C-alpha cells in the first residue's frame, strides 16, 4: 500500500546497516550504486514529529506502569485497568517549569514565575511540592509537554492495543472526572493507573 515509503526506508536502512553487515546490505540494495560507496543518510528534521514521539513515550510509559502495578499487586489476570490523564492545569505547570528550568535551577525563582499565573496561585502547596520534585529530578518532565487533550487522544487510540496486550478492559479517564487517589498521581507524560 505504501510502496514508496517502504522503498525509502529500505534504502536508508541498507546504508545504516552497511558498516555492521556489509554483505547483507549490498544484497538487499536495490540501486545500481554500491551501498558502501554511497553517502550516509541525512536526518530530515521536518519529518520528525515530536508530538508523535511524545505519544509513543506516553504509551510505553503506561505499559511499563501497568506491568509494575500488576507485579506489585501480585496479580496474574486483571479484569480492568483505568488510566487517568493528568489534570489540565498540570500541563500548564509542566510547560512553565520546563521552560524556566532551562534558565535556572533555583526553585524560588521558578516558583515566582509559576505563581505569576492566576490559576496556579490556588494550588499553592501542591504546586510547591511538584516544582521541588521536578527541579530535583528533571527526568520527570517529558521531552515534550503536550496537553490533556493530546494525551487523552493518544490513550484512546492505544486503548484496543492495551486491551489486547493485557487481555482485559481498559478505561481512559480525565483525572478531574474521578475522586480516586490514583487520578491525582497522574502527571503529564505519566498516567495514573488503577487495576482491578
Tab-separated table of C-alpha atoms in Angstrom:
chain	number	residue	atom	x	y	z
A	1	UNK	CA	0.000	0.000	0.000
A	2	UNK	CA	2.858	2.390	0.848
A	3	UNK	CA	5.498	1.091	-1.549
A	4	UNK	CA	7.200	4.465	-1.834
A	5	UNK	CA	7.671	4.682	1.935
A	6	UNK	CA	8.863	1.070	2.198
A	7	UNK	CA	11.369	1.620	-0.628
A	8	UNK	CA	12.690	4.793	1.012
A	9	UNK	CA	13.022	3.099	4.410
A	10	UNK	CA	14.877	0.158	2.862
A	11	UNK	CA	17.302	2.495	1.090
A	12	UNK	CA	18.106	4.264	4.352
A	13	UNK	CA	18.202	1.026	6.329
A	14	UNK	CA	20.673	-0.633	3.952
A	15	UNK	CA	23.035	2.325	4.328
A	16	UNK	CA	22.768	2.250	8.123
A	17	UNK	CA	23.403	-1.480	8.369
A	18	UNK	CA	26.323	-1.476	5.901
A	19	UNK	CA	29.087	-0.910	8.484
A	20	UNK	CA	27.786	-3.848	10.545
A	21	UNK	CA	26.551	-6.286	7.883
A	22	UNK	CA	28.075	-5.149	4.576
A	23	UNK	CA	27.306	-8.286	2.558
A	24	UNK	CA	23.661	-8.352	3.597
A	25	UNK	CA	23.183	-4.632	2.949
A	26	UNK	CA	24.661	-4.962	-0.553
A	27	UNK	CA	22.376	-7.958	-1.196
A	28	UNK	CA	19.271	-6.009	-0.119
A	29	UNK	CA	20.374	-2.931	-2.071
A	30	UNK	CA	18.040	-2.132	-4.948
A	31	UNK	CA	20.086	0.602	-6.663
A	32	UNK	CA	22.935	0.215	-9.150
A	33	UNK	CA	25.325	2.078	-6.828
A	34	UNK	CA	27.156	0.147	-4.119
A	35	UNK	CA	25.875	0.881	-0.628
A	36	UNK	CA	29.432	1.112	0.663
A	37	UNK	CA	30.138	3.876	-1.876
A	38	UNK	CA	27.009	5.907	-1.085
A	39	UNK	CA	26.616	8.872	1.276
A	40	UNK	CA	25.447	8.363	4.831
A	41	UNK	CA	21.734	9.347	5.111
A	42	UNK	CA	20.969	12.812	6.467
A	43	UNK	CA	18.298	13.461	9.064
A	44	UNK	CA	15.294	15.363	7.746
A	45	UNK	CA	14.117	17.265	10.833
A	46	UNK	CA	10.857	18.219	9.065
A	47	UNK	CA	9.788	14.577	9.095
A	48	UNK	CA	10.197	14.143	12.825
A	49	UNK	CA	7.006	14.633	14.804
A	50	UNK	CA	7.870	15.444	18.407
A	51	UNK	CA	4.178	15.163	19.243
A	52	UNK	CA	4.002	11.615	17.832
A	53	UNK	CA	7.164	10.683	19.723
A	54	UNK	CA	5.678	12.096	22.942
A	55	UNK	CA	2.568	9.985	22.337
A	56	UNK	CA	4.680	6.883	21.798
A	57	UNK	CA	6.597	7.584	25.016
A	58	UNK	CA	3.306	8.006	26.884
A	59	UNK	CA	2.042	4.605	25.720
A	60	UNK	CA	5.376	2.931	26.553
A	61	UNK	CA	5.351	4.570	29.992
A	62	UNK	CA	1.735	3.484	30.560
A	63	UNK	CA	2.526	-0.128	29.612
A	64	UNK	CA	5.561	-0.187	31.880
A	65	UNK	CA	3.474	1.274	34.703
A	66	UNK	CA	0.703	-1.257	34.126
A	67	UNK	CA	3.181	-4.127	34.320
A	68	UNK	CA	4.699	-2.679	37.507
A	69	UNK	CA	1.271	-2.311	39.111
A	70	UNK	CA	0.442	-5.939	38.261
A	71	UNK	CA	3.744	-7.045	39.751
A	72	UNK	CA	3.280	-5.010	42.949
A	73	UNK	CA	-0.308	-6.224	43.334
A	74	UNK	CA	0.863	-9.810	42.664
A	75	UNK	CA	-1.984	-10.097	40.200
A	76	UNK	CA	-1.869	-12.551	37.308
A	77	UNK	CA	-5.104	-11.798	35.463
A	78	UNK	CA	-6.578	-8.304	35.861
A	79	UNK	CA	-10.185	-7.665	34.867
A	80	UNK	CA	-9.838	-3.942	34.269
A	81	UNK	CA	-7.314	-1.122	34.100
A	82	UNK	CA	-8.303	2.514	34.498
A	83	UNK	CA	-5.793	5.009	33.119
A	84	UNK	CA	-6.012	8.601	34.315
A	85	UNK	CA	-4.733	11.539	32.243
A	86	UNK	CA	-3.365	14.336	34.441
A	87	UNK	CA	-5.474	17.333	35.387
A	88	UNK	CA	-5.378	20.074	32.770
A	89	UNK	CA	-3.624	22.691	34.943
A	90	UNK	CA	-0.656	20.338	35.415
A	91	UNK	CA	0.227	20.595	31.721
A	92	UNK	CA	0.485	24.370	32.042
A	93	UNK	CA	2.618	23.952	35.173
A	94	UNK	CA	4.947	21.487	33.429
A	95	UNK	CA	5.255	23.789	30.405
A	96	UNK	CA	6.276	26.722	32.610
A	97	UNK	CA	8.704	24.631	34.675
A	98	UNK	CA	10.238	23.031	31.547
A	99	UNK	CA	10.853	26.493	30.103
A	100	UNK	CA	12.194	28.012	33.330
A	101	UNK	CA	14.417	25.059	34.202
A	102	UNK	CA	16.481	25.769	31.079
A	103	UNK	CA	17.303	29.173	32.562
A	104	UNK	CA	17.699	28.394	36.275
A	105	UNK	CA	17.549	25.579	38.803
A	106	UNK	CA	16.646	27.999	41.582
A	107	UNK	CA	13.356	26.680	42.990
A	108	UNK	CA	12.387	30.091	44.399
A	109	UNK	CA	12.729	31.822	41.024
A	110	UNK	CA	10.796	29.064	39.276
A	111	UNK	CA	8.053	29.231	41.939
A	112	UNK	CA	7.817	33.008	41.489
A	113	UNK	CA	7.290	32.551	37.746
A	114	UNK	CA	4.734	29.759	38.248
A	115	UNK	CA	2.738	31.700	40.846
A	116	UNK	CA	2.572	34.688	38.496
A	117	UNK	CA	-0.161	32.676	36.743
A	118	UNK	CA	-3.530	33.330	38.414
A	119	UNK	CA	-4.769	29.733	38.130
A	120	UNK	CA	-1.632	28.388	39.818
A	121	UNK	CA	-1.994	30.550	42.960
A	122	UNK	CA	-4.991	28.498	44.109
A	123	UNK	CA	-2.964	25.260	44.092
A	124	UNK	CA	-0.069	26.726	46.132
A	125	UNK	CA	1.061	23.822	48.360
A	126	UNK	CA	0.520	21.144	45.717
A	127	UNK	CA	2.411	23.218	43.142
A	128	UNK	CA	5.235	23.866	45.577
A	129	UNK	CA	5.735	20.113	46.132
A	130	UNK	CA	5.571	19.402	42.397
A	131	UNK	CA	8.060	22.143	41.474
A	132	UNK	CA	10.528	20.954	44.116
A	133	UNK	CA	10.193	17.398	42.826
A	134	UNK	CA	10.665	18.482	39.196
A	135	UNK	CA	13.721	20.630	39.964
A	136	UNK	CA	15.286	17.721	41.895
A	137	UNK	CA	14.620	15.268	39.069
A	138	UNK	CA	14.160	16.907	35.661
A	139	UNK	CA	13.641	13.478	34.047
A	140	UNK	CA	10.081	13.653	35.393
A	141	UNK	CA	9.390	16.320	32.762
A	142	UNK	CA	8.533	14.711	29.412
A	143	UNK	CA	10.674	15.730	26.421
A	144	UNK	CA	7.581	17.466	25.013
A	145	UNK	CA	4.774	18.602	27.281
A	146	UNK	CA	1.620	18.305	25.177
A	147	UNK	CA	-1.889	18.783	26.592
A	148	UNK	CA	-4.527	16.754	28.352
A	149	UNK	CA	-6.492	16.551	25.098
A	150	UNK	CA	-3.468	15.235	23.191
A	151	UNK	CA	-2.701	12.630	25.852
A	152	UNK	CA	-6.360	11.561	26.030
A	153	UNK	CA	-6.406	11.142	22.230
A	154	UNK	CA	-3.225	9.019	22.321
A	155	UNK	CA	-4.535	6.843	25.157
A	156	UNK	CA	-7.925	6.372	23.498
A	157	UNK	CA	-6.199	5.426	20.245
A	158	UNK	CA	-3.999	2.909	22.117
A	159	UNK	CA	-6.931	1.521	24.136
A	160	UNK	CA	-7.636	-1.505	21.906
A	161	UNK	CA	-3.926	-2.326	21.701
A	162	UNK	CA	-3.615	-2.146	25.508
A	163	UNK	CA	-6.737	-4.302	25.969
A	164	UNK	CA	-5.261	-6.918	23.661
A	165	UNK	CA	-1.826	-6.712	25.322
A	166	UNK	CA	-3.159	-7.076	28.892
A	167	UNK	CA	-6.221	-9.191	27.988
A	168	UNK	CA	-8.640	-7.061	29.989
A	169	UNK	CA	-10.832	-3.979	29.706
A	170	UNK	CA	-9.056	-0.601	29.681
A	171	UNK	CA	-10.815	2.655	30.525
A	172	UNK	CA	-9.309	6.106	29.954
A	173	UNK	CA	-10.463	8.929	32.247
A	174	UNK	CA	-9.549	12.579	32.827
A	175	UNK	CA	-8.237	12.970	36.380
A	176	UNK	CA	-10.788	15.743	37.070
A	177	UNK	CA	-13.593	13.227	36.499
A	178	UNK	CA	-12.551	10.941	39.361
A	179	UNK	CA	-12.080	11.197	43.106
A	180	UNK	CA	-9.794	8.150	43.215
A	181	UNK	CA	-6.288	8.858	44.655
A	182	UNK	CA	-4.701	7.253	41.569
A	183	UNK	CA	-6.218	10.046	39.482
A	184	UNK	CA	-4.164	12.539	41.496
A	185	UNK	CA	-0.961	10.588	40.833
A	186	UNK	CA	-1.178	11.311	37.089
A	187	UNK	CA	1.347	13.804	35.728
A	188	UNK	CA	1.902	14.943	32.151
A	189	UNK	CA	3.680	12.081	30.388
A	190	UNK	CA	2.775	9.646	33.206
A	191	UNK	CA	-0.712	8.251	33.628
A	192	UNK	CA	-2.296	7.302	36.918
A	193	UNK	CA	-3.087	3.572	36.954
A	194	UNK	CA	-5.820	1.668	38.776
A	195	UNK	CA	-6.047	-2.115	38.389
A	196	UNK	CA	-8.982	-4.298	39.343
